[in-house]
Amino acid sequence: MIPGTSLFVKALKEEGVTTLFGYPGGYAIDIFDELYKQDDIEVILPRHEQALIHAADGYARSTGKTGVCLVTSGPGATNLVTGIATANYDSVPLVCFTGQVPTHLIGNDAFQEVDIIGITRSICKYGVTVRNREDLGRIIKEAFYIARTGKPGPVVVDLPKDVMLALGSTAYPKEVNIRSYKPNLKVHSGQLKKALDMLKSAKEPIFLAGGGVTIARANKEFTELAELTKVPVITTIMGRGAIPTNHPLFIGNIGMHGSYAANQAVSECDLLFSIGTRFNDRITGMLVEFAPKAKIIHIDIDSAAISKNVVVDVPIVADAKQAVEQMLKDAASCNTEVWLSRIQNWKQEHPLSMAANKGITPQKIIEKINTLFPKAIVVTDVGQHQMWTTQYLKMDEGKQLLTSGGLGTMGYGFPAAMGASIGNPNTPVICISGDGGFQMNIQEMATAVGQELPLILCVFNNSVLGMVRQWQTLFYDKRYASTCLRSRKSCSKTCKKPGENCPPYSPDFLKLAESYGAYGIRIEREEDIEASFLYALENKKAPTILEFMIDSEEIVLPMVQGGKPLSNMILEC
Amino acid sequence: MKKRWVSLFVENDIGVLAKISGLFSGKSYNLESLTVGTTEDKSISRMTIGLVSDDITFEQIKKQLNRLVEVIKVLDFTNTPTHMKEILFIKVKSCTKEEKTELFQIACVFKASVTDYGLDSVLLECVQTETKNDDLIRLLTGQFKQLEIVRGGSVAIESISMTDR
């Protein structure tokens, strides 16, 4: 007979957990006490639970393992909510353990009691409170299984204090059998044959690769498929990297900030063969105008993702990797020469680029990352910098991009980069953030310094909430409501641009880095970009903030206004 | 838009009903009625859900229900011969003697039973299909002023003899 806490630790070991992101509290203290006795599970202590779960998320995305969170009840648990929703949208396998008040107090409004299962019901894959000690092992086993199988996602396991202290069996199940959960991975061969026949007879086909391809780690096989069929490829933000971005068949990103060629190709293609995407509104633009000439084939592991937004002609429920592997056996080359030449013309007509005479631009910074860090893990926050990164970052073999694509969570980047660095200690990890998003979890400087993580934290500082300001510029007649990060109470409401009376920095990121024991430099000239990265590379045991001063007027182009057709792109302004 | 029926087999666990109903509210699906009870296997509950939707939305609803970890099986009863019943109580108040007599006649025609009776009130209990109960309510609301209505929502099971009952 052992207490629940001991079985918990045993379960983690059986599941291969070596790193856990935790924040203690009264109703989790016994579990932490048990973990304290272990040498083979490292407990990372971020400074805020939201950062904690983003770190576990970054760890999971970059390693392919399941991320594990352990927090206390009440506020500890509720601080996970944004991270759970983020992981849910992007299909990240996480198991979130939350402390809970003893079972006899549940429902009594006890100190630090919340119904975390109720709160997270609609944003996690599965959630359960362990009410009996004898169920503990089975539930943990099921939690890991559910999180990582089928369409991966976050699972919440609520652990009442008395259950964790109660004595019970030492047995941890070897196998899982959940009658209500049997994910289907196998491809329906008849449907796949139909799809391949359509591909063969198409004159202007396109592959659209979403996050499902990268999550299934089918990049290599997918690239082979594109080469075999000679079909050009468009990716979503989450699917970027499904094919190397320097590959001649790669056209670009689709959607609101996709490339002209990619959006034009979708609007003109006669067959859209999509794998692992939800067709969210940022991708499709105006639905009735989306791929208007195309038959649509859709492979997705989640049947509910098929025909949810875009009605498809051939639905196929399957794991992306298994489907692509099957197609590699049966697919044939298509005659796409004329089509590829059309696409090439679109690429040349409107290439992605920012004006070279503007000095320091996001494009130049990201291109320097391309040159200096061919094998890095790049993590972004959310905003303009995220879009610039997905436009200009080269994604060749060995490069990983972690970004909050579905929920668009500001504050994700820095802690996710920490998690990626902890999971990949020998790989350079670069976080690209804005001055807005970076400040949302800025307290994690303490964690990164404590963990001696050599993170390169690029802050694109334009002193504003850039993406919202961009919309205000384009669609709200430059009424910059609540988007200036240097504003003071005395500022004019109609101010259009930070002027001479503004504080130069808010905050001073260099002083902030120094106060945490990290490094920081400010880069204001194009010619200093490379030197700044080389400086960061020297700091092997602490993070370095590279604060790039960006023009607040800089906007992400091209752009499709929300709800407008993809063919209706704003190319310049 | 069309009336639809779904029968769900789900794990009989705490919070499953909330998860199902939360799915409907969270995704703005129009849920009209939901009944739930245990089956011959105490660990499994069965739900009967009535809703109105178009074809595409209904397909999506079924898929969304199917993807929930706690859902064991989703049966579409929309075009399936079923036995379907709903319990309905109607208390008719402030009746005259003649009206009470008429209520007995109505109960007889609608195969409802008079389960309680007072000086000026009658309580009818009707276990019929939702549509027949609708008819009874429509009739009574047209004739009587003070009504108290309680409906239980439908329960349904596949027919054996291939006819709707």
XYZ file of C-alpha atoms in Angstrom:
738
model
C 0.000 0.000 0.000
C 1.354 3.426 -0.949
C -0.107 6.918 -0.812
C -1.545 8.517 -3.927
C 1.423 10.853 -4.150
C 3.800 7.896 -4.511
C 1.644 6.313 -7.197
C 1.544 9.665 -8.955
C 5.327 9.770 -9.132
C 5.461 6.148 -10.200
C 2.962 6.934 -12.971
C 5.053 9.832 -14.247
C 8.083 7.594 -14.445
C 6.134 4.877 -16.243
C 4.994 7.499 -18.748
C 8.578 8.566 -19.343
C 8.203 11.997 -17.782
C 11.569 13.531 -16.951
C 10.559 17.182 -16.810
C 7.557 18.691 -15.102
C 6.466 22.302 -14.950
C 5.073 22.970 -11.503
C 3.986 25.675 -9.097
C 3.231 24.525 -5.546
C 0.466 25.454 -3.158
C -1.395 24.051 -0.200
C -3.345 21.444 -2.115
C -0.389 20.248 -4.177
C 2.298 20.437 -1.521
C 2.235 16.719 -0.770
C 2.862 15.858 -4.395
C 5.743 18.314 -4.551
C 7.110 16.784 -1.370
C 7.110 13.385 -3.050
C 8.757 14.821 -6.169
C 11.420 16.402 -3.942
C 12.620 12.900 -3.096
C 13.156 11.997 -6.759
C 16.313 12.556 -8.743
C 15.050 11.575 -12.155
C 12.174 14.043 -12.553
C 13.216 17.658 -12.936
C 10.698 20.160 -11.606
C 10.816 23.557 -13.302
C 9.357 26.464 -11.343
C 8.124 29.256 -13.629
C 6.884 32.446 -11.982
C 3.291 32.318 -13.148
C 1.040 29.375 -13.952
C 0.085 30.787 -17.328
C 3.751 30.892 -18.282
C 4.143 27.445 -16.758
C 1.650 25.858 -19.122
C 3.007 27.735 -22.149
C 6.434 26.389 -21.181
C 5.040 22.862 -21.001
C 3.400 23.515 -24.364
C 6.685 24.660 -25.927
C 8.408 21.649 -24.419
C 5.786 19.316 -25.885
C 5.705 20.877 -29.345
C 9.468 20.919 -29.692
C 10.189 17.449 -28.314
C 7.115 15.504 -29.422
C 6.659 14.358 -25.820
C 3.651 15.057 -23.622
C 4.021 18.222 -21.555
C 3.188 17.920 -17.874
C 1.915 20.677 -15.577
C 1.366 20.458 -11.843
C -0.291 23.326 -10.007
C -2.301 23.855 -6.906
C -6.053 24.358 -6.643
C -8.094 27.532 -7.155
C -6.038 30.365 -8.630
C -3.225 27.993 -9.503
C -5.625 25.990 -11.612
C -7.460 28.942 -13.158
C -4.184 30.510 -14.231
C -3.766 27.535 -16.555
C -6.920 28.312 -18.488
C -5.392 30.397 -21.292
C -2.666 27.819 -21.800
C -5.163 24.973 -21.927
C -7.175 26.774 -24.601
C -3.984 27.544 -26.513
C -2.893 23.906 -26.479
C -6.389 22.752 -27.362
C -6.547 24.899 -30.474
C -3.116 23.815 -31.675
C -3.488 20.129 -30.702
C -0.664 19.986 -28.187
C -0.484 16.963 -25.874
C -0.490 18.189 -22.289
C -1.512 16.602 -19.013
C -2.399 19.266 -16.458
C -2.570 18.083 -12.865
C -4.392 20.454 -10.559
C -4.490 20.181 -6.789
C -7.961 20.193 -5.290
C -9.493 20.559 -1.852
C -10.314 17.286 -0.057
C -13.328 15.476 -1.500
C -15.494 16.193 1.551
C -14.992 19.925 0.973
C -15.734 19.904 -2.755
C -18.806 22.018 -3.340
C -18.530 23.834 -0.025
C -16.760 26.936 -1.376
C -13.693 25.944 0.572
C -10.543 28.042 0.524
C -8.982 27.928 -2.952
C -11.672 25.636 -4.295
C -12.786 25.981 -7.895
C -14.515 23.602 -10.249
C -11.600 23.500 -12.664
C -13.104 20.610 -14.607
C -16.242 22.679 -15.137
C -14.229 25.754 -16.060
C -12.108 23.940 -18.623
C -14.800 21.634 -19.980
C -15.095 23.354 -23.332
C -11.387 24.019 -23.863
C -9.712 20.721 -23.120
C -9.839 17.315 -24.723
C -10.830 15.628 -21.495
C -11.052 16.468 -17.821
C -11.723 14.465 -14.703
C -11.594 14.765 -10.921
C -10.142 11.705 -9.206
C -12.621 10.932 -6.457
C -11.327 7.564 -5.322
C -7.788 6.474 -4.591
C -8.333 3.176 -6.447
C -9.062 5.087 -9.682
C -5.900 7.190 -9.542
C -3.585 4.946 -11.563
C -6.162 4.195 -14.251
C -7.086 7.844 -14.639
C -3.483 9.005 -14.991
C -2.812 6.268 -17.527
C -5.889 7.278 -19.493
C -4.963 10.964 -19.273
C -1.597 10.438 -20.953
C -3.163 8.141 -23.537
C -5.938 10.584 -24.415
C -3.577 13.561 -24.533
C -1.182 12.047 -27.047
C -3.381 9.855 -29.254
C -5.813 10.731 -32.019
C -5.936 14.498 -32.321
C -3.601 15.424 -29.464
C -4.779 17.868 -26.831
C -4.716 18.969 -23.217
C -6.187 16.789 -20.481
C -6.957 18.090 -16.998
C -6.716 15.764 -14.005
C -7.956 17.234 -10.740
C -6.364 15.696 -7.645
C -8.141 16.180 -4.280
C -5.727 16.305 -1.383
C -7.251 13.386 0.513
C -7.085 11.136 -2.537
C -3.404 11.907 -2.891
C -2.735 11.124 0.757
C -4.860 7.959 0.881
C -3.140 4.596 0.863
C -3.881 2.201 -1.959
C -2.548 -0.187 -4.537
C 0.946 0.178 -5.970
C -0.233 -1.047 -9.363
C -0.049 1.241 -12.369
C -1.909 -0.114 -15.421
C 0.119 -1.227 -18.410
C -2.671 -0.812 -20.917
C -5.594 1.464 -21.627
C -9.020 0.435 -22.804
C -11.527 3.260 -22.994
C -14.728 2.066 -24.639
C -15.806 5.565 -25.557
C -12.474 6.608 -27.050
C -11.154 4.719 -30.050
C -9.376 7.208 -32.312
C -9.394 6.275 -35.962
C -6.036 6.681 -37.660
C -6.328 4.336 -40.617
C -7.064 5.617 -44.066
C -10.165 4.537 -45.950
C -8.528 3.096 -49.053
C -11.581 3.654 -51.263
C -11.769 7.331 -50.389
C -8.042 7.737 -50.846
C -8.181 6.118 -54.278
C -10.985 8.481 -55.229
C -8.870 11.418 -54.062
C -5.818 10.265 -55.997
C -7.885 9.761 -59.150
C -9.135 13.332 -58.817
C -5.583 14.548 -58.288
C -4.429 12.743 -61.389
C -7.068 14.293 -63.593
C -6.712 17.811 -62.166
C -5.008 20.443 -64.286
C -4.341 23.022 -61.590
C -4.094 21.172 -58.282
C -2.708 22.409 -54.982
C -1.738 20.761 -51.747
C -2.715 22.731 -48.657
C -0.735 21.517 -45.640
C -1.905 22.457 -42.165
C -0.681 21.840 -38.645
C -1.840 18.240 -38.858
C 1.108 17.465 -41.134
C 3.689 18.926 -38.772
C 2.038 17.471 -35.658
C 2.102 14.015 -37.246
C 5.757 14.710 -38.118
C 5.023 13.809 -41.704
C 7.072 16.648 -43.231
C 9.559 14.395 -44.989
C 6.915 12.102 -46.418
C 4.737 15.025 -47.443
C 7.634 16.648 -49.304
C 8.233 13.348 -51.097
C 4.567 13.252 -52.062
C 4.695 16.765 -53.476
C 7.808 15.871 -55.462
C 6.285 12.631 -56.712
C 3.079 14.290 -57.865
C 4.669 17.621 -58.887
C 1.800 19.384 -57.146
C 2.577 22.843 -55.696
C 2.183 23.349 -51.955
C 0.619 26.051 -49.825
C 0.846 25.959 -46.046
C -1.075 27.439 -43.189
C 0.898 29.094 -40.402
C 0.699 25.899 -38.376
C 1.708 23.859 -41.399
C 4.730 25.972 -42.252
C 7.673 23.632 -42.568
C 5.594 20.783 -43.981
C 7.789 21.308 -47.041
C 11.061 23.267 -47.014
C 10.330 26.889 -47.786
C 13.118 26.976 -50.386
C 11.557 24.057 -52.247
C 10.562 24.971 -55.812
C 7.078 23.536 -55.220
C 6.439 25.731 -52.177
C 4.274 28.732 -52.994
C 3.785 30.389 -49.623
C 1.329 30.831 -46.795
C -2.388 31.039 -47.322
C -4.767 33.473 -45.675
C -5.003 36.919 -44.162
C -1.254 37.526 -44.353
C -0.467 34.880 -46.903
C 1.507 35.546 -50.040
C -0.133 36.939 -53.166
C 0.855 33.846 -55.153
C -0.563 31.441 -52.563
C -3.888 33.212 -52.225
C -4.150 33.665 -55.967
C -3.385 29.994 -56.532
C -6.136 28.950 -54.107
C -8.551 31.236 -55.865
C -7.668 29.780 -59.260
C -6.962 26.094 -58.582
C -9.275 23.348 -59.814
C -8.393 20.921 -57.008
C -7.523 21.789 -53.424
C -6.061 18.783 -51.649
C -5.866 19.776 -47.988
C -4.299 17.813 -45.174
C -4.623 18.614 -41.485
C -6.224 22.038 -41.435
C -9.447 23.358 -39.920
C -10.028 25.984 -42.607
C -10.448 28.697 -40.032
C -11.625 32.126 -41.062
C -8.119 33.597 -41.203
C -7.340 31.066 -43.892
C -10.469 31.157 -45.955
C -11.493 34.793 -45.943
C -15.000 35.090 -47.373
C -16.211 31.500 -47.379
C -18.371 31.629 -50.486
C -15.419 32.946 -52.475
C -12.944 30.419 -51.103
C -11.376 28.209 -53.794
C -14.391 28.911 -55.995
C -13.262 26.785 -58.944
C -11.946 23.848 -56.953
C -13.067 20.417 -55.940
C -11.911 19.966 -52.374
C -10.368 16.912 -50.750
C -9.797 17.042 -47.005
C -7.796 14.638 -44.864
C -8.038 15.223 -41.129
C -7.752 13.101 -38.023
C -10.742 14.922 -36.564
C -13.940 14.112 -38.429
C -15.537 17.224 -36.943
C -12.963 19.377 -38.751
C -14.172 18.078 -42.097
C -16.899 20.147 -43.742
C -17.141 22.301 -40.620
C -16.260 25.496 -42.439
C -15.622 24.476 -46.021
C -17.869 21.833 -47.550
C -15.619 19.224 -49.116
C -16.104 16.803 -51.988
C -13.987 13.968 -50.642
C -13.703 13.654 -46.840
C -11.042 11.354 -45.437
C -10.638 10.812 -41.701
C -7.077 9.703 -41.046
C -3.768 10.501 -39.455
C -1.792 12.724 -41.823
C 1.324 10.589 -41.748
C -0.498 7.353 -42.433
C -2.460 8.970 -45.240
C 0.624 10.480 -46.867
C 2.538 7.219 -46.579
C -0.336 5.411 -48.250
C -0.474 7.995 -51.009
C 3.237 7.630 -51.645
C 2.546 4.037 -52.666
C -0.236 4.867 -55.098
C 0.216 8.445 -56.309
C 1.462 9.348 -59.764
C 3.029 12.373 -61.338
C 0.653 15.101 -62.512
C 1.120 17.317 -65.511
C 1.474 20.656 -63.748
C 4.116 22.462 -65.800
C 1.801 25.155 -67.144
C 0.194 25.630 -63.729
C 3.573 25.946 -62.003
C 4.628 28.505 -64.523
C 1.491 30.585 -63.778
C 2.240 30.411 -60.087
C 5.833 31.426 -60.714
C 4.574 34.499 -62.526
C 2.411 35.459 -59.555
C 5.404 35.044 -57.263
C 7.469 37.346 -59.444
C 4.661 39.874 -59.823
C 4.207 40.335 -56.096
C 7.070 38.883 -54.082
C 7.101 39.132 -50.312
C 9.430 41.917 -49.334
C 9.788 45.037 -47.262
C 11.349 48.252 -48.509
C 15.144 47.999 -48.319
C 15.652 51.723 -47.723
C 13.878 51.721 -44.386
C 16.885 50.718 -42.334
C 16.160 48.096 -39.700
C 13.137 46.044 -40.730
C 11.651 42.799 -39.431
C 12.519 41.133 -42.730
C 16.208 41.955 -42.343
C 16.271 40.658 -38.783
C 14.542 37.411 -39.705
C 16.755 36.913 -42.730
C 19.742 37.236 -40.447
C 18.252 34.509 -38.266
C 17.904 32.392 -41.412
C 21.580 32.824 -42.156
C 22.994 32.452 -38.665
C 20.644 29.798 -37.242
C 19.781 27.166 -39.822
C 18.808 24.579 -37.199
C 17.193 26.729 -34.546
C 13.858 26.417 -32.819
C 12.071 29.694 -33.423
C 9.186 30.589 -31.143
C 6.945 33.566 -31.710
C 4.535 35.515 -29.652
C 1.401 36.882 -31.292
C 1.091 39.992 -33.380
C 2.787 41.604 -36.341
C 6.141 39.999 -35.565
C 4.436 36.599 -35.725
C 3.181 37.278 -39.225
C 6.535 38.638 -40.372
C 8.178 35.523 -38.979
C 5.798 33.225 -40.804
C 6.432 35.183 -43.974
C 10.207 35.424 -43.900
C 11.500 32.590 -41.733
C 13.039 29.860 -43.823
C 11.789 26.479 -42.734
C 14.207 23.887 -43.974
C 15.033 20.570 -42.431
C 16.036 20.997 -38.813
C 14.168 24.239 -38.240
C 11.115 24.317 -35.992
C 8.560 27.063 -35.603
C 6.377 27.192 -32.501
C 3.551 29.681 -32.523
C 0.083 30.098 -31.111
C -1.833 29.720 -34.349
C -5.355 28.894 -33.254
C -6.012 30.972 -30.171
C -3.498 33.730 -30.923
C -2.262 33.982 -27.359
C -0.156 37.021 -26.551
C 2.356 36.117 -23.873
C 2.884 32.653 -25.345
C 6.260 33.181 -26.977
C 8.744 33.709 -24.183
C 7.596 30.915 -21.847
C 7.119 28.507 -24.759
C 10.687 29.283 -25.802
C 11.798 28.407 -22.258
C 10.050 25.076 -22.512
C 11.614 24.418 -25.915
C 15.058 25.253 -24.596
C 14.625 23.001 -21.565
C 13.550 20.167 -23.839
C 16.281 20.806 -26.403
C 19.338 21.964 -24.462
C 21.671 21.625 -27.433
C 19.572 23.563 -29.920
C 19.561 27.338 -30.228
C 16.152 28.698 -29.278
C 15.118 32.110 -30.528
C 12.003 33.869 -29.359
C 10.584 36.588 -31.564
C 8.199 38.771 -29.653
C 6.692 42.220 -29.665
C 7.061 44.668 -26.816
C 3.383 44.040 -26.008
C 3.429 40.248 -25.880
C 6.816 40.077 -24.201
C 5.514 42.109 -21.281
C 2.641 39.687 -20.785
C 4.964 37.107 -19.253
C 8.019 39.206 -18.622
C 8.403 37.801 -15.104
C 9.771 34.631 -16.675
C 13.128 36.350 -17.018
C 13.657 35.060 -13.503
C 12.945 31.476 -14.553
C 15.090 31.679 -17.666
C 17.978 33.103 -15.683
C 17.503 30.517 -12.948
C 17.498 27.697 -15.482
C 20.567 29.193 -17.199
C 18.835 29.132 -20.565
C 20.796 30.764 -23.394
C 17.624 32.071 -25.014
C 17.847 34.744 -27.654
C 14.866 36.968 -26.993
C 14.259 39.241 -29.952
C 11.861 41.996 -29.014
C 10.539 43.885 -32.011
C 9.902 47.122 -30.189
C 7.610 49.457 -32.054
C 6.109 50.952 -28.864
C 2.619 49.964 -29.915
C 0.322 46.979 -30.108
C 1.245 46.665 -33.733
C -1.353 44.352 -35.203
C -4.300 46.175 -33.680
C -2.739 49.487 -34.620
C -2.380 48.204 -38.176
C -6.116 47.557 -38.306
C -6.717 51.003 -36.833
C -4.523 52.482 -39.547
C -6.240 50.645 -42.351
C -9.853 50.372 -41.226
C -10.445 52.797 -38.328
C -9.247 56.060 -39.837
C -6.121 56.063 -37.639
C -8.027 56.286 -34.384
C -5.360 54.666 -32.234
C -7.509 53.614 -29.311
C -5.486 52.006 -26.521
C -2.638 50.711 -28.661
C 0.228 53.010 -27.668
C 2.489 51.378 -25.080
C 4.307 54.607 -24.286
C 1.208 56.639 -23.571
C 0.850 58.687 -20.404
C -2.209 60.077 -18.710
C -1.332 63.512 -20.031
C -1.138 62.364 -23.659
C -3.533 63.659 -26.293
C -6.170 61.121 -27.264
C -5.744 62.023 -30.916
C -1.995 61.437 -30.929
C -0.966 59.658 -34.139
C 2.641 58.805 -33.391
C 4.995 58.858 -30.401
C 6.760 62.214 -30.402
C 9.590 64.014 -28.691
C 7.838 64.258 -25.340
C 7.306 60.540 -25.054
C 9.536 58.475 -22.814
C 12.092 56.774 -25.079
C 11.371 53.307 -23.764
C 8.640 51.785 -21.712
C 10.007 49.764 -20.086
C 13.762 49.894 -20.505
C 14.284 46.258 -21.452
C 18.035 46.485 -20.983
C 17.742 47.577 -17.388
C 15.127 44.941 -16.891
C 17.439 42.243 -18.255
C 20.201 43.494 -16.032
C 17.973 43.439 -12.970
C 17.244 39.760 -13.556
C 20.880 38.895 -14.226
C 20.394 38.511 -17.966
C 21.924 40.365 -20.893
C 20.414 42.922 -23.194
C 21.288 45.255 -26.012
C 19.304 47.690 -28.087
C 19.708 47.613 -31.860
C 18.799 50.706 -33.833
C 20.897 50.331 -36.963
C 20.671 47.714 -39.679
C 24.405 47.104 -39.655
C 24.280 46.046 -35.998
C 21.839 43.190 -36.479
C 24.400 40.466 -37.083
C 26.688 41.652 -34.305
C 23.796 41.549 -31.864
C 23.116 37.893 -32.599
C 26.797 37.072 -32.271
C 26.791 38.864 -28.917
C 23.819 36.791 -27.800
C 25.567 33.599 -28.844
C 28.388 34.376 -26.444
C 26.001 34.331 -23.489
C 25.716 30.618 -22.961
C 24.287 30.528 -19.465
C 21.707 33.293 -19.481
C 19.174 34.764 -21.850
C 19.854 37.828 -23.934
C 17.262 40.398 -24.883
C 17.882 41.862 -28.313
C 15.659 44.901 -28.455
C 15.189 45.848 -32.093
C 13.743 49.310 -32.509
C 11.118 49.049 -35.237
C 9.164 51.839 -36.859
C 5.671 51.936 -35.346
C 4.241 52.693 -38.816
C 5.515 49.406 -40.221
C 2.645 47.147 -41.286
C 2.326 43.552 -42.384
C 1.582 43.201 -46.061
C 0.035 41.754 -48.066
C -3.224 41.538 -46.200
C -6.742 40.332 -46.764
C -9.288 42.203 -44.691
C -11.297 39.881 -42.437
C -14.317 38.495 -44.270
C -13.085 39.546 -47.712
C -12.175 37.070 -50.479
C -8.560 35.871 -50.640
C -8.294 37.275 -54.147
C -8.945 40.748 -52.745
C -5.533 41.515 -51.259
C -4.158 44.779 -49.974
C -0.686 44.807 -51.522
C 0.480 48.262 -50.563
C -0.702 51.327 -48.703
C -34.538 23.511 -40.885
C -35.988 20.291 -39.642
C -36.726 18.584 -36.345
C -34.003 16.048 -35.472
C -33.549 13.390 -32.873
C -30.323 11.986 -31.526
C -29.827 9.168 -29.050
C -26.527 9.179 -27.201
C -24.823 6.499 -25.166
C -22.439 8.169 -22.719
C -20.362 7.284 -19.704
C -22.449 7.648 -16.558
C -19.996 10.049 -14.910
C -20.217 13.358 -13.108
C -20.133 16.271 -15.522
C -20.975 14.392 -18.714
C -24.439 15.932 -18.979
C -22.901 19.373 -18.466
C -20.360 18.633 -21.177
C -23.038 17.620 -23.670
C -25.303 20.560 -22.911
C -22.267 22.854 -22.804
C -21.326 21.731 -26.286
C -24.721 22.863 -27.540
C -24.610 26.230 -25.797
C -20.924 26.847 -26.518
C -21.360 26.284 -30.220
C -24.762 27.959 -30.429
C -26.590 24.833 -31.470
C -30.308 24.971 -30.833
C -31.123 22.308 -28.266
C -34.852 21.789 -27.748
C -34.994 18.927 -25.301
C -32.613 16.613 -23.520
C -33.492 13.673 -21.346
C -31.070 11.379 -19.641
C -31.212 8.199 -17.618
C -29.194 5.101 -16.931
C -29.452 1.997 -19.088
C -29.387 -1.711 -18.293
C -25.654 -1.112 -17.727
C -25.411 1.264 -14.767
C -22.144 2.680 -16.052
C -23.818 3.896 -19.240
C -26.405 6.665 -19.552
C -28.600 7.206 -22.532
C -29.699 10.614 -23.696
C -32.440 11.564 -26.095
C -31.843 14.947 -27.652
C -34.315 16.873 -29.756
C -33.200 19.826 -31.843
C -34.021 21.796 -34.940
C -31.330 22.388 -37.516
C -30.341 22.266 -41.155
C -28.536 19.267 -42.662
C -24.998 20.670 -42.540
C -25.252 21.870 -38.945
C -26.780 18.589 -37.880
C -23.901 16.614 -39.402
C -21.491 18.863 -37.520
C -23.405 18.373 -34.278
C -23.182 14.607 -34.611
C -19.451 14.802 -35.318
C -18.870 17.140 -32.388
C -20.783 14.788 -30.100
C -18.845 11.799 -31.424
C -15.475 13.374 -30.721
C -16.208 13.827 -27.010
C -14.198 11.316 -25.045
C -17.181 10.397 -22.856
C -19.528 9.634 -25.729
C -19.746 5.936 -26.545
C -22.168 6.033 -29.449
C -24.292 8.536 -31.362
C -27.482 7.334 -33.031
C -29.376 9.545 -35.442
C -33.076 8.876 -34.897
C -34.296 11.507 -37.317
C -35.298 9.029 -40.014
C -35.405 5.904 -37.874
C -38.661 4.248 -36.789
C -38.777 4.722 -33.050
C -40.967 4.482 -30.038
C -40.834 7.925 -28.550
C -42.680 9.244 -25.549
C -42.731 12.350 -23.465
C -44.371 12.812 -20.112
C -46.612 15.842 -19.774
C -48.474 17.173 -16.759
C -51.127 19.824 -17.243
C -52.875 21.344 -14.266
C -56.031 23.168 -15.278
C -57.193 25.637 -12.626
C -60.335 27.671 -11.982
C -62.569 25.244 -13.878
C -66.331 25.224 -13.853
C -68.155 21.944 -13.415
C -68.838 21.776 -17.164
C -65.228 22.434 -17.959
C -64.137 19.623 -15.671
C -66.465 17.277 -17.489
C -65.011 18.353 -20.769
C -61.505 17.767 -19.460
C -62.451 14.154 -18.747
C -63.623 13.806 -22.333
C -60.487 15.391 -23.716
C -58.378 13.082 -21.550
C -60.254 10.117 -22.931
C -59.669 11.122 -26.563
C -56.002 11.981 -26.032
C -55.351 8.886 -23.965
C -54.290 11.064 -21.071
C -55.216 10.210 -17.526
C -56.718 12.379 -14.829
C -54.316 11.838 -11.989
C -55.569 14.421 -9.516
C -58.755 16.330 -8.976
C -59.955 19.206 -6.818
C -62.928 21.509 -6.396
C -61.957 23.647 -9.332
C -58.780 21.991 -10.671
C -57.861 18.939 -12.688
C -54.427 17.416 -13.216
C -53.878 15.541 -16.473
C -50.973 13.219 -17.091
C -50.190 12.392 -20.679
C -47.451 10.064 -21.901
C -47.490 10.519 -25.643
C -45.254 11.630 -28.461
C -44.040 15.176 -28.331
C -46.326 16.068 -31.230
C -49.433 14.659 -29.576
C -48.584 16.476 -26.394
C -48.182 19.654 -28.447
C -51.687 19.072 -29.809
C -53.131 18.581 -26.342
C -51.482 21.736 -25.052
C -52.698 23.709 -28.039
C -56.245 22.505 -27.449
C -56.252 23.273 -23.739
C -54.594 26.673 -24.015
C -57.317 27.610 -26.481
C -60.071 26.698 -24.067
C -58.775 27.281 -20.560
C -57.191 30.348 -19.047
C -55.206 29.064 -16.109
C -52.831 26.268 -16.986
C -49.655 24.969 -15.439
C -47.607 22.837 -17.785
C -44.637 20.584 -17.086
C -42.993 18.580 -19.871
C -40.314 15.996 -19.327
C -38.641 15.872 -22.717
C -38.739 12.850 -24.987
C -37.171 9.452 -24.533
C -36.818 7.203 -27.533
C -35.823 3.710 -28.537
C -35.586 2.072 -31.945
C -38.738 0.261 -33.056
C -38.735 -3.484 -33.461
C -41.513 -3.639 -36.004
C -40.264 -0.773 -38.175
C -43.093 1.615 -37.418
C -43.154 4.907 -35.567
C -45.090 4.822 -32.315
